[in-house]
XYZ file of C-alpha atoms in Angstrom:
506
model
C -8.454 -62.582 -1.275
C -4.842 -62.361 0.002
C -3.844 -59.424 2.422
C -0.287 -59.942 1.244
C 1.527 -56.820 2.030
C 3.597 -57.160 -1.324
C 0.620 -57.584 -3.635
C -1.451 -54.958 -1.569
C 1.259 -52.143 -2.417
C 1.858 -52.884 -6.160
C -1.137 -52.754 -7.543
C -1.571 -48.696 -6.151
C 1.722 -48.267 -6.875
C 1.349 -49.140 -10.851
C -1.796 -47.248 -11.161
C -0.055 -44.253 -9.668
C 2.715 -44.392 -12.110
C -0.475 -43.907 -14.927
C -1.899 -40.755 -13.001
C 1.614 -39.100 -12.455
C 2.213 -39.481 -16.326
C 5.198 -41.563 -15.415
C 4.755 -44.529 -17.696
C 2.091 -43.453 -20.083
C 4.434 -41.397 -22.008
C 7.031 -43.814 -22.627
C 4.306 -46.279 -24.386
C 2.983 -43.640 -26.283
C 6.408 -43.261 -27.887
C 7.435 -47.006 -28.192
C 3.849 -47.419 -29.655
C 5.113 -44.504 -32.202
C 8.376 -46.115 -33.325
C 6.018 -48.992 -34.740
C 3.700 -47.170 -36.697
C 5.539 -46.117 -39.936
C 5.695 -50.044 -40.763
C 2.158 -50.727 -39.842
C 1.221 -47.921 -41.873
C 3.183 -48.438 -44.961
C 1.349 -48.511 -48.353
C 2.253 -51.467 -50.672
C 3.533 -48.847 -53.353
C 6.085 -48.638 -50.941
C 7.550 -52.430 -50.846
C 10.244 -51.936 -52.948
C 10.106 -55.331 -55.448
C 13.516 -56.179 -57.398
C 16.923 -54.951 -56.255
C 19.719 -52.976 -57.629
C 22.325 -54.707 -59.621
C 24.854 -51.629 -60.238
C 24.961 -47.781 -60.688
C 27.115 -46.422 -62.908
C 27.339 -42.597 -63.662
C 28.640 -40.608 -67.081
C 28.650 -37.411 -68.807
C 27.317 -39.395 -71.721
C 25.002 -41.474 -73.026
C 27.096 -43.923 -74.162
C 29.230 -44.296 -71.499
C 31.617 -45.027 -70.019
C 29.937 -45.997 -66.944
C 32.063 -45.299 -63.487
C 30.399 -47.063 -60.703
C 28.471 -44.684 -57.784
C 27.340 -44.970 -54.809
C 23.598 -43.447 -54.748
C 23.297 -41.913 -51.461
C 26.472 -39.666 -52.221
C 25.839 -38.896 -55.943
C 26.266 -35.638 -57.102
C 26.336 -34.638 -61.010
C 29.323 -32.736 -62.804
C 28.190 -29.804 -63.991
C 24.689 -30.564 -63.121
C 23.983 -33.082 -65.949
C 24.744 -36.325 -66.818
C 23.319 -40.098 -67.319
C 23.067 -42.826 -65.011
C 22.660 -46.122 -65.813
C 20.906 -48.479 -63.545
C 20.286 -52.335 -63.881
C 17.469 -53.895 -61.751
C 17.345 -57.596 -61.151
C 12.998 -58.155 -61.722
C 12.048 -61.766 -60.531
C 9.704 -63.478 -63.012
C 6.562 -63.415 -60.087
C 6.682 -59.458 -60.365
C 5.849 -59.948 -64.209
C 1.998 -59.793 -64.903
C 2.945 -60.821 -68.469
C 4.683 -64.370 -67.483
C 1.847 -65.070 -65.409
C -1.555 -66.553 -65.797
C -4.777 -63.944 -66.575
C -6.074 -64.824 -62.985
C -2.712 -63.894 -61.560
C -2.148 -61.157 -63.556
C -5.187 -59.459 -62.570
C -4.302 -59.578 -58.905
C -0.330 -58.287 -59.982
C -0.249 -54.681 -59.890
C 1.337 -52.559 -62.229
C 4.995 -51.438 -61.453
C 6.678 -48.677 -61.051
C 9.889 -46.339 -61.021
C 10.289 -44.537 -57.714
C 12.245 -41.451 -58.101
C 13.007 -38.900 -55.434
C 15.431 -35.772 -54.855
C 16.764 -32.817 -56.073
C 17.148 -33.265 -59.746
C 14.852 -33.362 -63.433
C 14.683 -36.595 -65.196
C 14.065 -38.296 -68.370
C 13.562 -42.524 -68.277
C 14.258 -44.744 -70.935
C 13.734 -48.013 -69.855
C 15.389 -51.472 -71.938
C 15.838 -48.820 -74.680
C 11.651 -47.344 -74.233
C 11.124 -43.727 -73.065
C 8.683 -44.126 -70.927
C 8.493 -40.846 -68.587
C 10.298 -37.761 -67.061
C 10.437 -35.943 -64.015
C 10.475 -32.235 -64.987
C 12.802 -31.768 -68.095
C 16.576 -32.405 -67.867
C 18.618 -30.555 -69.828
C 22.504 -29.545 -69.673
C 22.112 -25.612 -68.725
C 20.137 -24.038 -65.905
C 17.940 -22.041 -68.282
C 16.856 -24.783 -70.192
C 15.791 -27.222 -67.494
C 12.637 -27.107 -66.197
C 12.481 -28.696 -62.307
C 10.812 -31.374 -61.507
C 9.107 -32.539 -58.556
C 10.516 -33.234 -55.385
C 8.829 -36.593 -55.670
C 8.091 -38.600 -58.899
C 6.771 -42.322 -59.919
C 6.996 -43.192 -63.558
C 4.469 -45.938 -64.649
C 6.288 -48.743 -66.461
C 4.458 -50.949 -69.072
C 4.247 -54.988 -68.701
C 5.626 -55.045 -71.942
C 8.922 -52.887 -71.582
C 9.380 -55.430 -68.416
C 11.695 -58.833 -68.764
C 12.518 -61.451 -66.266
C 16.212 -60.564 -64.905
C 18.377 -57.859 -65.554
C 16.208 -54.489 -66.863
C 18.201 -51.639 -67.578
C 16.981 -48.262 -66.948
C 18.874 -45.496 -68.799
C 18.367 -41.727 -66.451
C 19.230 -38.546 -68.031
C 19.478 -36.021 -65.145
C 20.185 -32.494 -64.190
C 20.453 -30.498 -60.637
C 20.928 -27.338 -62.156
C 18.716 -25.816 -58.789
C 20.212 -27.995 -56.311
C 21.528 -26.828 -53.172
C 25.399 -27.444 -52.703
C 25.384 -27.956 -48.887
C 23.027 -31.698 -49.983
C 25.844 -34.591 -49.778
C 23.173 -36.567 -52.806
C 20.576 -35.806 -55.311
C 19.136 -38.746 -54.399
C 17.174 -38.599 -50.866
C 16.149 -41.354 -48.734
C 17.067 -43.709 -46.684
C 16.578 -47.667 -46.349
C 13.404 -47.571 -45.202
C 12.302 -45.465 -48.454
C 15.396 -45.434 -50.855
C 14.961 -42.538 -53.415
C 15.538 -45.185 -56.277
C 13.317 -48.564 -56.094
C 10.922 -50.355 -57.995
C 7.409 -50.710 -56.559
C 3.652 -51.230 -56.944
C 2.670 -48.321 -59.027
C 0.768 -45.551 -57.660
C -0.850 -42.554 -59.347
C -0.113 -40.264 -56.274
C 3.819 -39.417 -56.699
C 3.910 -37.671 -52.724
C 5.771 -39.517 -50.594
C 3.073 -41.614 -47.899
C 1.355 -40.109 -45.378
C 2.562 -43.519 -43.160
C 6.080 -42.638 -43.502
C 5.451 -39.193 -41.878
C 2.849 -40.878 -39.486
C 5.068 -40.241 -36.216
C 5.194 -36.130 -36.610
C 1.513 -36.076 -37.953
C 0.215 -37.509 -34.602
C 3.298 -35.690 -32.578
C 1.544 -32.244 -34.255
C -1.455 -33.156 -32.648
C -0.220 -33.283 -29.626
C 1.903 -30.222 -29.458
C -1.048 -28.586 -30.383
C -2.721 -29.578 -27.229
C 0.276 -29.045 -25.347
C 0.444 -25.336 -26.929
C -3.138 -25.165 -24.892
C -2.252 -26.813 -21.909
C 0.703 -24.810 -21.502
C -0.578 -21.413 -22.220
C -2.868 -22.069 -19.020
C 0.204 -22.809 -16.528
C 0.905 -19.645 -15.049
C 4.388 -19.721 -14.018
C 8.166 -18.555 -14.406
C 8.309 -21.249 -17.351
C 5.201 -20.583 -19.478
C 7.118 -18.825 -22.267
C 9.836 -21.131 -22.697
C 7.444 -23.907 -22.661
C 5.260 -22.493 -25.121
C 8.496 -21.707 -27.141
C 9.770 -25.135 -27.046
C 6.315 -26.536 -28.414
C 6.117 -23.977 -31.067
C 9.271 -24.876 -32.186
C 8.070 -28.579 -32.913
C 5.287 -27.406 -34.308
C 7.419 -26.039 -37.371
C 9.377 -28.370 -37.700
C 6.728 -31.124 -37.492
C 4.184 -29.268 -40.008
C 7.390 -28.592 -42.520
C 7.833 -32.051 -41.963
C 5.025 -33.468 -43.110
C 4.559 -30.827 -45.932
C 6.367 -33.096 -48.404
C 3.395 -35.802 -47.610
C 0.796 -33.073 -48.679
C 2.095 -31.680 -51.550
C 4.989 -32.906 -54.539
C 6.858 -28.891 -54.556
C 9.426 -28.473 -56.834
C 12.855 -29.525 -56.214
C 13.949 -26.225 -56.706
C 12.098 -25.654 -53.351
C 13.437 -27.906 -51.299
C 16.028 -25.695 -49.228
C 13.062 -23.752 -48.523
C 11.508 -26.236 -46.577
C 14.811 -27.885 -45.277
C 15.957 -24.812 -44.193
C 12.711 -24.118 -42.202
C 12.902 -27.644 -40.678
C 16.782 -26.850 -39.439
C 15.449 -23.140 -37.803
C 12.783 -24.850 -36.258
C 14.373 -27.348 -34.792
C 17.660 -25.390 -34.241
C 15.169 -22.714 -31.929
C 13.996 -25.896 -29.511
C 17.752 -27.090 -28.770
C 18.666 -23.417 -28.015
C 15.771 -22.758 -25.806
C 16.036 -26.708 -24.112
C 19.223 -26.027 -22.106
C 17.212 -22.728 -20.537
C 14.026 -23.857 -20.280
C 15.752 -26.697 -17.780
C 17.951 -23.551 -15.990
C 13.984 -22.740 -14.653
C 13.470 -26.066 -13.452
C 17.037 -25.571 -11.415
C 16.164 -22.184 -10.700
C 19.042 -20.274 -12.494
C 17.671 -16.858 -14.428
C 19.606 -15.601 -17.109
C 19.555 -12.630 -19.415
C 16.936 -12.418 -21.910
C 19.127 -11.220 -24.137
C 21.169 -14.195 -24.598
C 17.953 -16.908 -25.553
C 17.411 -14.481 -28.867
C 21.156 -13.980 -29.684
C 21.906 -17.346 -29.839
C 19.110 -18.766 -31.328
C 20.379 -15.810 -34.109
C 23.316 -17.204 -34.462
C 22.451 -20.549 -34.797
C 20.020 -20.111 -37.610
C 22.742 -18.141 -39.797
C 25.550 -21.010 -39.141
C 22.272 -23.920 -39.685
C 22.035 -21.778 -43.356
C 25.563 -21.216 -44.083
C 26.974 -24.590 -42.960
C 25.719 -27.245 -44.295
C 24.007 -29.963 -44.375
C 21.487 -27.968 -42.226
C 20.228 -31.614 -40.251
C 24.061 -31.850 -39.502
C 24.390 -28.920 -37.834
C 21.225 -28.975 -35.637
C 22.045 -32.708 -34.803
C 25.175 -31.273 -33.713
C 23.533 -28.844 -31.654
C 21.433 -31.159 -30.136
C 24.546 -32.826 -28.994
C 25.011 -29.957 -27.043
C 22.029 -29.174 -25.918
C 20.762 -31.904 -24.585
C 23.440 -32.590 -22.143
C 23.609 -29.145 -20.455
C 20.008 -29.701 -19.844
C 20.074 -33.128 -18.491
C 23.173 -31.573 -15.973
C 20.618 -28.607 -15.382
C 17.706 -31.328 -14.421
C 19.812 -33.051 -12.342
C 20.316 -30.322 -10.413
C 16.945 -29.287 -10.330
C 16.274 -32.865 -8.342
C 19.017 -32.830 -5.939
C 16.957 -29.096 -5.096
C 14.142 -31.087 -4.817
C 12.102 -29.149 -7.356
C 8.428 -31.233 -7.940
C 8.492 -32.525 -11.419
C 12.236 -32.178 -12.179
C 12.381 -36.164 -12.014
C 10.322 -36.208 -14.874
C 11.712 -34.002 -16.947
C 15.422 -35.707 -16.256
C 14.065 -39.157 -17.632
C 12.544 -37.524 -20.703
C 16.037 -35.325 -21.487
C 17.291 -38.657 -20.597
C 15.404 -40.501 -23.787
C 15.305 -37.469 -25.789
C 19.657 -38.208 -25.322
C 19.192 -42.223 -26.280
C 17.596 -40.762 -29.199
C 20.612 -38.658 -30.849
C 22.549 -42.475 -30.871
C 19.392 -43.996 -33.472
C 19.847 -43.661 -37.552
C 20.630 -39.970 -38.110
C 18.786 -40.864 -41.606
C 15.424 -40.953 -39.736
C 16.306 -38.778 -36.580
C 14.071 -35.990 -38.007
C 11.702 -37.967 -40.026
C 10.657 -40.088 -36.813
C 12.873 -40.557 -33.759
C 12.762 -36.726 -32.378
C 8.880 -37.119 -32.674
C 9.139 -39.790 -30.490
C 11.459 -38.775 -28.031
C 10.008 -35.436 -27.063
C 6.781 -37.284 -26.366
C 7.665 -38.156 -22.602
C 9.348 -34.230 -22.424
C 5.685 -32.799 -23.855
C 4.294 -34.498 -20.685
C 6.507 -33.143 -18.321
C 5.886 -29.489 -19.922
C 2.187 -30.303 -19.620
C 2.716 -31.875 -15.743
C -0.450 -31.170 -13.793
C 0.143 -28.592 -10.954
C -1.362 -29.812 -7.749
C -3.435 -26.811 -6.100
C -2.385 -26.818 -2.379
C -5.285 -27.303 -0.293
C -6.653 -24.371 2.072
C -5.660 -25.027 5.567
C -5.968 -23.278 8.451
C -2.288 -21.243 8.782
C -0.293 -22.384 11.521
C 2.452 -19.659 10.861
C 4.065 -18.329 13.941
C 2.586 -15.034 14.690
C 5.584 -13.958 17.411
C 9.474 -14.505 17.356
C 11.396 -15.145 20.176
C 14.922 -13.086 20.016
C 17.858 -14.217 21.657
C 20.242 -11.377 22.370
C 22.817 -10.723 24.796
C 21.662 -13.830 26.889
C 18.043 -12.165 26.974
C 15.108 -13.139 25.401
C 12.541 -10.474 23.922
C 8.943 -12.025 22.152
C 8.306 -9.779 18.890
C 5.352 -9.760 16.647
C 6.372 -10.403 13.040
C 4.231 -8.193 11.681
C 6.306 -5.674 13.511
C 9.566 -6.605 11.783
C 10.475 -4.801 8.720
C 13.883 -6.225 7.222
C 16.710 -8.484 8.687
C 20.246 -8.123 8.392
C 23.294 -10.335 8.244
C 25.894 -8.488 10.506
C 28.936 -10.239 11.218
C 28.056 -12.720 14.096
C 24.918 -11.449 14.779
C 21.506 -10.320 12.842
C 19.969 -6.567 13.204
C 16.127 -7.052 13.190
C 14.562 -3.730 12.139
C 11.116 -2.946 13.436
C 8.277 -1.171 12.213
C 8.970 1.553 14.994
C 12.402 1.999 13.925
C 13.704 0.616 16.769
C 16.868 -2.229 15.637
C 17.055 -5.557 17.922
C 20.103 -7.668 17.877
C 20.287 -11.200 17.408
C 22.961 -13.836 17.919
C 21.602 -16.540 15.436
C 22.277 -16.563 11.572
C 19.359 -15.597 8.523
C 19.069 -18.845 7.862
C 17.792 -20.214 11.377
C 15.759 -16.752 11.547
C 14.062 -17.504 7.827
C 13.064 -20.698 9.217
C 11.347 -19.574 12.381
C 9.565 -16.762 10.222
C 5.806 -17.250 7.854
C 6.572 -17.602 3.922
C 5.831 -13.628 3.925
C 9.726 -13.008 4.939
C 11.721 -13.977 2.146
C 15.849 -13.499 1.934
C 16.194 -11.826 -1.099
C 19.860 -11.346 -0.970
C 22.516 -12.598 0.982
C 22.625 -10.589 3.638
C 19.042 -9.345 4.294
C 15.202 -11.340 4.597
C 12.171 -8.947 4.021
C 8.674 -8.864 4.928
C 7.017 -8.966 1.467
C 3.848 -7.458 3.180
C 5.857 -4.113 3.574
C 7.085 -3.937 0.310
C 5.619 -0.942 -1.365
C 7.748 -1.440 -4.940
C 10.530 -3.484 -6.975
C 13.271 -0.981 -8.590
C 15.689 -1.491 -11.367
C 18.874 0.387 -11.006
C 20.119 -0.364 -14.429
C 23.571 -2.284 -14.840
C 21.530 -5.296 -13.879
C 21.222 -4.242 -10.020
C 17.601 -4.100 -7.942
C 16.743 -3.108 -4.562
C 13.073 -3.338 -2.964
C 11.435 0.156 -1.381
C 9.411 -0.199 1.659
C 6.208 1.403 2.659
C 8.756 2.633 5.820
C 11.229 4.392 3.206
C 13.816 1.836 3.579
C 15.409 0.512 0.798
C 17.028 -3.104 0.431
C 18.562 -4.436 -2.143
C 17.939 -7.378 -4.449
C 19.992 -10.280 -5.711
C 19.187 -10.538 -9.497
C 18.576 -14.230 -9.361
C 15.439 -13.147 -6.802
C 13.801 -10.713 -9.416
C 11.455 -12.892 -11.600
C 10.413 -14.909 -8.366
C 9.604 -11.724 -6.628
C 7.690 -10.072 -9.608
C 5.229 -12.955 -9.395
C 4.930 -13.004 -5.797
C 4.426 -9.349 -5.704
C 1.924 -8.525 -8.449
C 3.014 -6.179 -11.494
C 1.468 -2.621 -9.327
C 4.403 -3.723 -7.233
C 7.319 -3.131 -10.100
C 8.446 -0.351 -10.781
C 11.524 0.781 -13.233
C 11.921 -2.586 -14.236
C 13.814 -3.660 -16.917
């Protein structure tokens, strides 16, 4: 066995990377980005392809060509026309009865916000809700729809489909009645299947990301710190969106219905890039008002409604988001904060993420990305180990050229005064000293903290925690004197103190 110093130090080394949750994440989520394609149903191999699409107000034409992932019907109503090119191994009937057993029956894929009715090489063969030309008369159909086509309606070549359709309950902020993408185009041919939702496999990523949130949601909810609200609002967040997400998988609502659920999806999502940027302000130790988290999460959900396409706007806001928090991170590790590291890389790929197909950003590549940021949320805490305290129990003050030893659990407050520091004891007696709070705050235990620029306390004397109003604070001691507080000291202190410590607080 080799005592190699090189070999010796990587093999800890990798294995620490696995218990400090530094890697594991990351292959968690490049192990997600595979899964839709692994789990993809054949009804969802799309067989033939799409000659032309041509659009008209009437039956007969004329036809004016359209692109499908921007079409939108005048009026609401209208007939497409679509030729298909079949190949003759798709064709149970050209086939022999051995073959044809094993060929499964196709099918016409339709999905988005409109009704349809099918004729197909001049056969009706099925309808997707009821089309008609005025609102009252249509009856919606479902968000998702397959239409069973008979071998015999089939020929080798060029099949034309003839689509009567109405939107009459669309929503105008949707760019096309027609949703999906290339992975699952809202128009295709495929294997026929009996169950028109969309596959679970397509939505696989934010089923298994739900999961996890929800253990997250646990974990988190047991960290008792300054961030336990913000995480647990970040997850929640997710949560929505993931489980309005995957609704479509579970059940084939109405189109009419569909804002519901997109608009839901946009909140949801639109509530974890407000709350990102201050969840990382924690991490860098910057408190801010709590009224501002709940106004602008307001405002974001009435422009995500108004404005749309809702995804848009929340991608959009994402593009904001994400970089104030990585800048926020970044200075949460130049502080030195445990765990900020972490939580830079994952804002880091959560970023990489907003460059990917915008198509599938919501359907799969946000799962993934927030993967490595649930795991820095859910960071173990490392529980200091009880030592025997070596904490100074006497302070040497230099004053005048003379030196004076002081017990510090005499000293009540110290103040910044010009060029020197006033030391205040318990007796009410105030020593001078010529060194500045910081060198002082250093030679005292982790009971004196400087709570504002100018003075350090004794927390042990602290008797209670004031709010002035206006946003101002000041700290009472158990000796009557009063010091104030910076603002960006008050949640910190709360904690430290206990809540029979607070009083008047806001």
């Amino acid at each position: 066995m080799s005592n190699a110093p090189g070999i010796g130090l990587q093999i800890p080394s990798f294995k620490l990377l696995f218990q400090n949750w530094l890697i594991a994440p990351y292959a968690i989520a490049l192990l997600m980005l595979a899964l839709p394609s692994l789990l993809r149903p054949v009804s969802t191999e799309v067989v033939g392809d799409v000659i032309a699409v041509g659009l008209s107000d009437s039956s007969i034409g004329p036809w004016h060509p359209v692109d499908p992932k921007a079409l939108v019907l005048p009026d609401n109503h209208g007939w497409m026309r679509v030729v298909f090119n079949l190949p003759v191994a798709a064709l149970a009937s050209n086939q022999t009865n051995s073959q044809a057993e094993n060929t499964p029956p196709l099918g016409l894929y339709l999905s988005g916000t409109f009704s349809a009715r099918v004729t197909w090489n001049g056969h009706a063969v099925g309808m997707k809700g009821e089309p008609a030309a005025s609102r009252d008369r249509e009856t919606p159909g479902p968000i998702d729809a397959v239409i069973h086509l008979p071998a015999d309606v089939l020929v080798p070549g060029n099949n034309t489909a003839l689509i009567e359709m109405s939107s009459h309950y669309r929503q105008s902020s949707l760019n096309s009645i027609l949703h999906g993408g290339d992975a699952l185009p809202g128009l295709r041919l495929a294997s026929y299947s009996a169950d028109v939702r969309r596959p679970i496999g397509y939505y696989a990523v934010p089923f298994i990301v739900f999961a996890l949130l929800v253990v997250a949601a646990f974990v988190a909810s047991r960290v008792d710190d300054d961030k336990r609200i913000l995480s647990l609002l970040l997850i929640t967040a997710l949560m929505v969106a993931a489980a309005a997400e995957i609704f479509r998988a579970f059940f084939a609502y109405p189109y009419a219905w569909h804002m519901l659920r997109l608009g839901l999806l946009a909140s949801a999502t639109l509530v974890f890039a407000c709350a990102l940027p201050f969840y990382a302000a924690r991490w860098a130790g910057i408190i801010h008002s709590k009224l501002w988290l709940p106004v602008l999460v307001t405002a974001g959900i009435g422009a995500t409604l108004l404005i749309g396409p809702p995804q848009s706007v929340v991608h959009g806001a994402l593009w904001l988001a994400v970089p104030v928090s990585i800048a926020l991170a970044t200075k949460a590790v130049r502080q030195g904060v445990s765990g900020s590291p972490m939580l830079l890389s994952a804002l880091l790929c959560l970023l990489l993420s907003l460059f990917l197909d915008t198509g599938l950003f919501f359907d799969q590549y946000l799962y993934v990305a927030v993967i490595p940021l649930l795991a820095a949320i859910c960071l173990p805490r490392k529980t200091p180990v009880a030592v025997e305290s070596s904490e100074p129990d006497r302070l040497i003050v230099d004053s005048a050229g003379k030196q004076r030893i002081i017990g510090v659990k005499e000293i009540m407050t110290i103040q910044g005064a010009g060029n020197y520091a006033e030391i205040k004891l318990a007796g009410g007696e105030t020593v001078l000293d010529d060194r500045s709070l910081k060198t002082l705050l250093d030679l005292l235990p982790r009971t004196f903290v400087r709570v504002h620029r100018s003075h350090i306390v004794n927390l042990n004397e602290v008797s209670e925690l004031r709010s002035l109003g206006a946003g101002k604070y000041e700290l009472a001691l158990k000796s009557g004197l009063r010091c104030p507080l910076s603002r960006a000291q008050v949640q910190s202190l709360r904690g430290r103190l206990g809540g029979g410590k607070v009083a008047g607080s806001t």
